[in-house]
Every structure is written in C-alpha cells, then in structure tokens.
N, CA and C of each residue as an Amber inpcrd file, in Angstrom:
protein
   279
  -7.0440000 -16.0300000 -31.3910000  -7.8580000 -15.1200000 -30.3130000
  -8.4270000 -16.1140000 -28.8240000  -8.1610000 -14.8370000 -27.8090000
  -8.4280000 -15.5600000 -26.5260000  -9.8030000 -16.0640000 -26.3680000
 -10.8700000 -15.3520000 -26.9060000 -12.2200000 -15.5340000 -26.7430000
 -12.2820000 -17.2870000 -27.4960000 -11.6610000 -17.3340000 -27.9090000
 -11.8150000 -18.7900000 -29.0750000 -10.6620000 -20.2150000 -28.2470000
  -9.6230000 -19.7530000 -27.8710000  -8.7210000 -20.7060000 -26.8180000
  -8.9160000 -20.8130000 -25.5440000  -8.6560000 -21.9280000 -25.2430000
  -8.4890000 -22.1370000 -23.6880000  -7.1940000 -22.6380000 -23.5540000
  -6.5940000 -22.7830000 -24.4050000  -4.8290000 -23.1010000 -24.0450000
  -4.0580000 -21.7030000 -23.6940000  -3.3380000 -21.7140000 -22.9120000
  -2.1690000 -20.7670000 -22.8080000  -1.2120000 -20.6020000 -23.7040000
  -0.7290000 -19.7380000 -24.1360000   0.3180000 -19.3830000 -25.0850000
   1.4700000 -18.6490000 -24.5470000   2.6410000 -18.8570000 -24.9010000
   3.9950000 -18.1720000 -24.2470000   4.5490000 -17.9130000 -25.6150000
   4.7380000 -16.9530000 -26.0240000   5.4550000 -16.8360000 -27.5530000
   7.3340000 -16.6070000 -27.1170000   7.5780000 -16.5100000 -25.9030000
   9.0970000 -16.5150000 -26.0580000   9.9400000 -17.6640000 -25.9880000
   9.2480000 -18.5490000 -24.6710000   9.6570000 -19.8150000 -24.1660000
   8.4420000 -20.6170000 -23.1800000   9.1500000 -21.6670000 -22.9780000
   7.9540000 -22.6500000 -22.0500000   8.2920000 -21.6720000 -20.6380000
   7.2940000 -21.4870000 -19.9070000   7.5070000 -20.6670000 -18.2750000
   8.5640000 -21.2330000 -17.9420000   8.3360000 -22.7630000 -17.3080000
   8.7400000 -23.3760000 -16.6000000  10.6750000 -23.4750000 -16.6640000
  10.5390000 -23.8740000 -17.7920000  12.2580000 -23.4060000 -18.6080000
  12.7520000 -22.0960000 -18.4610000  11.8450000 -21.3070000 -18.7010000
  12.6190000 -19.9500000 -18.7270000  12.9350000 -19.5860000 -17.0380000
  11.8560000 -19.9150000 -16.0710000  11.9860000 -19.5290000 -14.8870000
  12.8660000 -20.4490000 -14.4190000  13.2650000 -21.7080000 -14.7830000
  14.4420000 -22.2360000 -14.3360000  15.9010000 -21.4800000 -15.0170000
  15.9700000 -21.1190000 -15.7170000  17.0500000 -20.0570000 -16.6450000
  17.1940000 -19.1180000 -15.5930000  16.0510000 -18.4800000 -15.1200000
  16.2620000 -16.9100000 -14.4580000  16.8300000 -17.5520000 -12.8990000
  16.4910000 -18.5780000 -12.8080000  16.9550000 -18.9770000 -11.4720000
  18.4450000 -18.9340000 -11.1980000  18.9710000 -18.8880000 -12.0540000
  20.7460000 -19.0260000 -11.9630000  21.2350000 -17.4450000 -12.0750000
  20.2730000 -16.5750000 -12.2600000  20.8600000 -15.5040000 -12.6830000
  20.3370000 -14.1880000 -11.9560000  18.8620000 -14.6910000 -10.9460000
  18.1820000 -13.9640000 -10.4070000  17.6820000 -14.3860000  -9.3730000
  18.1700000 -13.9150000  -7.9830000  17.6730000 -14.3540000  -6.6970000
  16.2420000 -14.5400000  -6.3520000  16.0630000 -15.2550000  -5.5390000
  14.3640000 -15.3600000  -5.2690000  14.1110000 -14.5110000  -4.0920000
  13.0350000 -13.8340000  -4.3080000  12.9720000 -12.7830000  -3.4160000
  11.2820000 -12.3620000  -3.3540000  10.6580000 -12.9730000  -2.1300000
   9.2220000 -13.1660000  -2.1730000   8.5030000 -11.8220000  -2.0560000
   9.2940000 -10.4350000  -1.5500000   8.9730000  -9.6180000  -1.4700000
   9.2990000  -8.3020000  -2.7600000   9.6820000  -8.9960000  -3.5750000
  10.0750000  -8.4480000  -5.0320000   8.5310000  -8.0730000  -5.4810000
   8.3690000  -6.9110000  -6.1700000   7.2350000  -7.1180000  -7.0750000
   7.6340000  -6.7080000  -8.6900000   6.9360000  -7.7590000  -9.1330000
   7.1130000  -7.9450000 -10.5070000   5.9590000  -7.7060000 -11.2420000
   5.9290000  -6.8520000 -12.6130000   4.9990000  -6.3700000 -13.3010000
   4.9280000  -7.5230000 -14.7570000   4.1470000  -8.4350000 -14.9310000
   4.4960000  -8.7950000 -16.3430000   3.4560000  -8.0360000 -17.5410000
   3.9740000  -7.4570000 -18.3550000   3.3540000  -6.6590000 -19.1790000
   2.8680000  -7.3990000 -20.1910000   1.8460000  -7.4640000 -20.9440000
   1.0050000  -7.7160000 -21.8290000   1.2970000  -9.5670000 -21.7700000
   0.7120000  -9.8080000 -20.6880000   0.7900000 -11.4010000 -20.0690000
  -0.5400000 -12.3270000 -21.0040000  -1.0660000 -11.3930000 -21.7170000
  -2.2240000 -12.1370000 -22.4190000  -2.5040000 -13.5940000 -21.5630000
  -2.8160000 -14.9300000 -22.3370000  -3.0520000 -15.6730000 -21.3760000
  -1.6780000 -16.6350000 -20.9360000  -0.4780000 -16.0840000 -20.7080000
   0.4260000 -16.6740000 -20.1720000   0.9650000 -17.3120000 -18.7750000
   1.5920000 -18.1660000 -19.1050000   1.4410000 -18.8080000 -17.3110000
   2.8800000 -18.5780000 -16.7590000   3.7140000 -17.5490000 -17.3440000
   5.0720000 -17.0760000 -16.7890000   5.1280000 -16.6790000 -15.4190000
   3.8880000 -15.5890000 -15.6610000   3.8520000 -14.7780000 -14.2400000
   3.1670000 -15.7840000 -13.2780000   2.4110000 -16.4830000 -13.4600000
   2.0140000 -17.8330000 -12.4540000   3.2330000 -18.4710000 -11.7840000
   4.1790000 -18.9490000 -12.9460000   5.6920000 -19.7900000 -12.3570000
   6.2810000 -18.6420000 -11.7910000   6.4310000 -17.5600000 -12.1950000
   7.5740000 -16.5720000 -11.1560000   6.9810000 -16.5400000  -9.9030000
   5.4240000 -16.5160000  -9.7280000   5.3140000 -16.4820000  -8.2950000
   5.5220000 -17.6830000  -7.3210000   4.8600000 -19.0490000  -8.1140000
   4.9300000 -20.0540000  -7.6550000   6.3220000 -20.6430000  -7.1690000
   7.5250000 -20.1090000  -7.6760000   8.8450000 -20.1930000  -7.5680000
   9.4760000 -19.1900000  -6.9000000   9.0470000 -18.2660000  -6.1110000
   9.4360000 -17.5290000  -5.1530000   9.8520000 -16.4200000  -5.4820000
   9.8770000 -16.0320000  -6.9880000  10.6540000 -14.9330000  -7.3670000
  10.0070000 -13.4020000  -6.8110000   8.6790000 -13.5380000  -6.3400000
   8.1090000 -11.9080000  -6.0830000   6.5650000 -12.1030000  -6.2910000
   6.0620000 -11.0230000  -5.6550000   4.6020000 -11.1620000  -6.2890000
   4.5600000 -10.5440000  -7.5950000   3.5280000 -11.0390000  -8.2120000
   3.6390000 -10.6440000  -9.9050000   2.2550000 -10.1580000  -9.9740000
   2.2950000  -9.1130000 -10.8720000   1.0000000  -8.0970000 -11.3760000
   1.1350000  -8.4400000 -12.7350000  -0.1540000  -9.3680000 -13.4330000
   0.2410000  -9.6670000 -14.5930000  -0.8050000  -8.4490000 -15.2490000
  -0.3630000  -7.9970000 -16.1700000  -1.5710000  -6.8090000 -17.1610000
  -1.5140000  -7.1780000 -18.4770000  -2.4550000  -6.7880000 -19.0010000
  -2.9790000  -6.8970000 -20.4590000  -3.8060000  -6.2080000 -20.9480000
  -4.0360000  -5.5410000 -22.0980000  -4.7330000  -4.7920000 -22.6050000
  -5.9630000  -5.3000000 -23.1070000  -6.1280000  -6.5370000 -22.7930000
  -7.1850000  -7.3280000 -23.6280000  -7.9800000  -7.6680000 -22.1520000
  -9.4920000  -7.0880000 -21.9640000 -10.4510000  -7.7360000 -20.7460000
 -10.6310000  -8.9990000 -21.0510000 -10.6790000  -9.8260000 -22.0660000
 -10.9820000 -11.0010000 -22.4400000 -10.1410000 -12.0400000 -21.7550000
  -8.5560000 -11.6840000 -22.1730000  -7.8260000 -12.5940000 -21.4860000
  -7.6010000 -12.4540000 -20.0970000  -7.6980000 -11.0300000 -19.4040000
  -7.4050000 -11.0210000 -18.0540000  -8.4670000 -11.4860000 -17.4870000
  -9.9190000 -11.5120000 -17.9870000 -11.2550000 -12.2870000 -17.3750000
 -11.0650000 -13.8800000 -17.0400000 -10.1650000 -14.0670000 -18.4320000
 -10.1130000 -15.7390000 -18.4580000  -9.0230000 -16.3410000 -17.4230000
  -7.9170000 -15.4340000 -17.2350000  -6.9060000 -15.8680000 -16.4480000
  -7.2560000 -15.6000000 -15.0090000  -7.9670000 -14.4090000 -14.9950000
  -8.8470000 -14.2760000 -13.5160000  -9.6860000 -15.6840000 -12.9560000
 -10.1590000 -16.1890000 -14.0680000 -11.1240000 -17.4130000 -13.6640000
 -10.5660000 -18.2100000 -13.3840000  -9.0680000 -18.6390000 -14.5650000
  -8.4210000 -19.9830000 -13.9560000  -7.3580000 -19.7460000 -12.7390000
  -6.6600000 -18.6910000 -12.6120000  -5.5960000 -18.6040000 -11.4000000
  -6.3100000 -17.5120000 -10.8560000  -7.5270000 -17.5850000  -9.8870000
  -7.9800000 -16.3370000  -9.1830000  -6.6110000 -15.8570000  -7.7360000
  -5.7230000 -17.1130000  -7.3710000  -5.1470000 -16.8220000  -6.5020000
  -3.7760000 -15.4490000  -7.1400000  -3.8630000 -15.5300000  -8.2970000
  -2.8000000 -14.8550000  -9.0830000  -3.3540000 -13.2580000  -9.2460000
  -2.8110000 -12.3220000  -9.5310000  -3.2580000 -10.6980000  -9.4220000
  -3.4520000 -10.4490000 -11.1840000  -4.6100000 -10.1850000 -11.5530000
  -4.3820000  -9.8590000 -13.2180000  -5.2080000  -8.3470000 -13.1310000
  -4.8890000  -7.5590000 -13.8430000  -5.3300000  -6.1870000 -13.9810000
  -5.4400000  -6.1790000 -15.8380000  -6.4380000  -5.3310000 -16.4010000
  -6.7360000  -4.7430000 -17.7880000  -5.7490000  -3.4170000 -17.4650000
  -4.4970000  -3.1710000 -18.4200000  -3.8120000  -1.9300000 -18.5340000
  -3.1790000  -1.7170000 -19.7550000  -3.0080000  -0.8810000 -20.3750000
  -2.2910000  -0.5300000 -21.2680000  -0.8490000  -0.2250000 -20.9640000
   0.2330000  -0.4890000 -21.4750000   1.6700000  -0.3680000 -21.0800000
   1.6510000   1.0840000 -21.5510000   1.0980000   1.5180000 -22.2360000
   1.5350000   2.9940000 -22.7670000   1.0680000   4.0290000 -21.8120000
  -0.0430000   3.5130000 -20.7750000  -0.9300000   4.4790000 -19.7380000
  -0.8350000   3.4240000 -18.5480000   0.4860000   3.2790000 -17.7270000
   0.3470000   2.3760000 -16.6060000  -0.0230000   2.8170000 -15.4370000
  -0.6160000   4.1500000 -15.0780000  -1.2940000   4.8510000 -13.9690000
  -2.3590000   4.1840000 -13.4830000  -3.2660000   3.4940000 -14.5990000
  -4.2550000   3.0720000 -13.8970000  -3.8380000   1.4010000 -13.3100000
  -2.7920000   0.7430000 -13.7680000  -2.3780000  -0.3170000 -13.3810000
  -1.8360000  -0.0720000 -11.9220000  -1.2530000   1.2570000 -11.2940000
  -0.8970000   1.4100000 -10.2190000  -1.6410000   1.5120000  -9.2810000
  -2.8870000   2.5440000  -9.8840000  -3.8660000   2.9220000  -8.7720000
  -4.4370000   1.6600000  -8.2840000  -4.3890000   0.6490000  -8.8480000
  -5.1110000  -0.5150000  -8.3530000  -4.2800000  -1.4850000  -7.4910000
  -3.2170000  -0.8720000  -7.2960000  -2.0100000  -1.6240000  -6.0580000
  -0.9580000  -1.9150000  -6.6920000
C-alpha cells in the first residue's frame, strides 16, 4: 500500500539497469515526450528523464502515489490519470 511505504517499487526491473539496456536500442532525445503509465512510486520515469531519453509524464490512478512522488521528486511531472481515460492527462499538458 502506497500510504504505508516510503520505498519505491519497480516490478519489472531495476530502473537503472532497464535504462542502461534501453540505451543500446533507443536513441536519447531530450525533445521526446514519454508517458509512464501506471508509474506508482517507480523511479523509472525519473531515470529516463535524467539520462536524456525525453520529458516524462508519470501517471497513475492512485492520488496517494502521485502525491508522494510529487513531494519526493518535484522537478518531475506527476499526474493522476486513469489509463482507460487518458483525456485528463492530455488536458494537463
């Protein structure tokens, strides 16, 4: 539960390792826009942006997760959004 944990969680892989793997296949492009759908409290979007892959919009349906991540990483973009209705995410930028 997001409200009970301060630790980030990445279910697919370590974000730094995944970004290193992507670097071999995806060119870095600071002008690219990336949407990280279902980000929860993952740091993947932060790593992608920090490594120059593009501007990342991190989205999740959980307002608790988004509030926590906004507080921890205010330089990144975080939006509450339902991936089955993405109109709201696009309205915000």
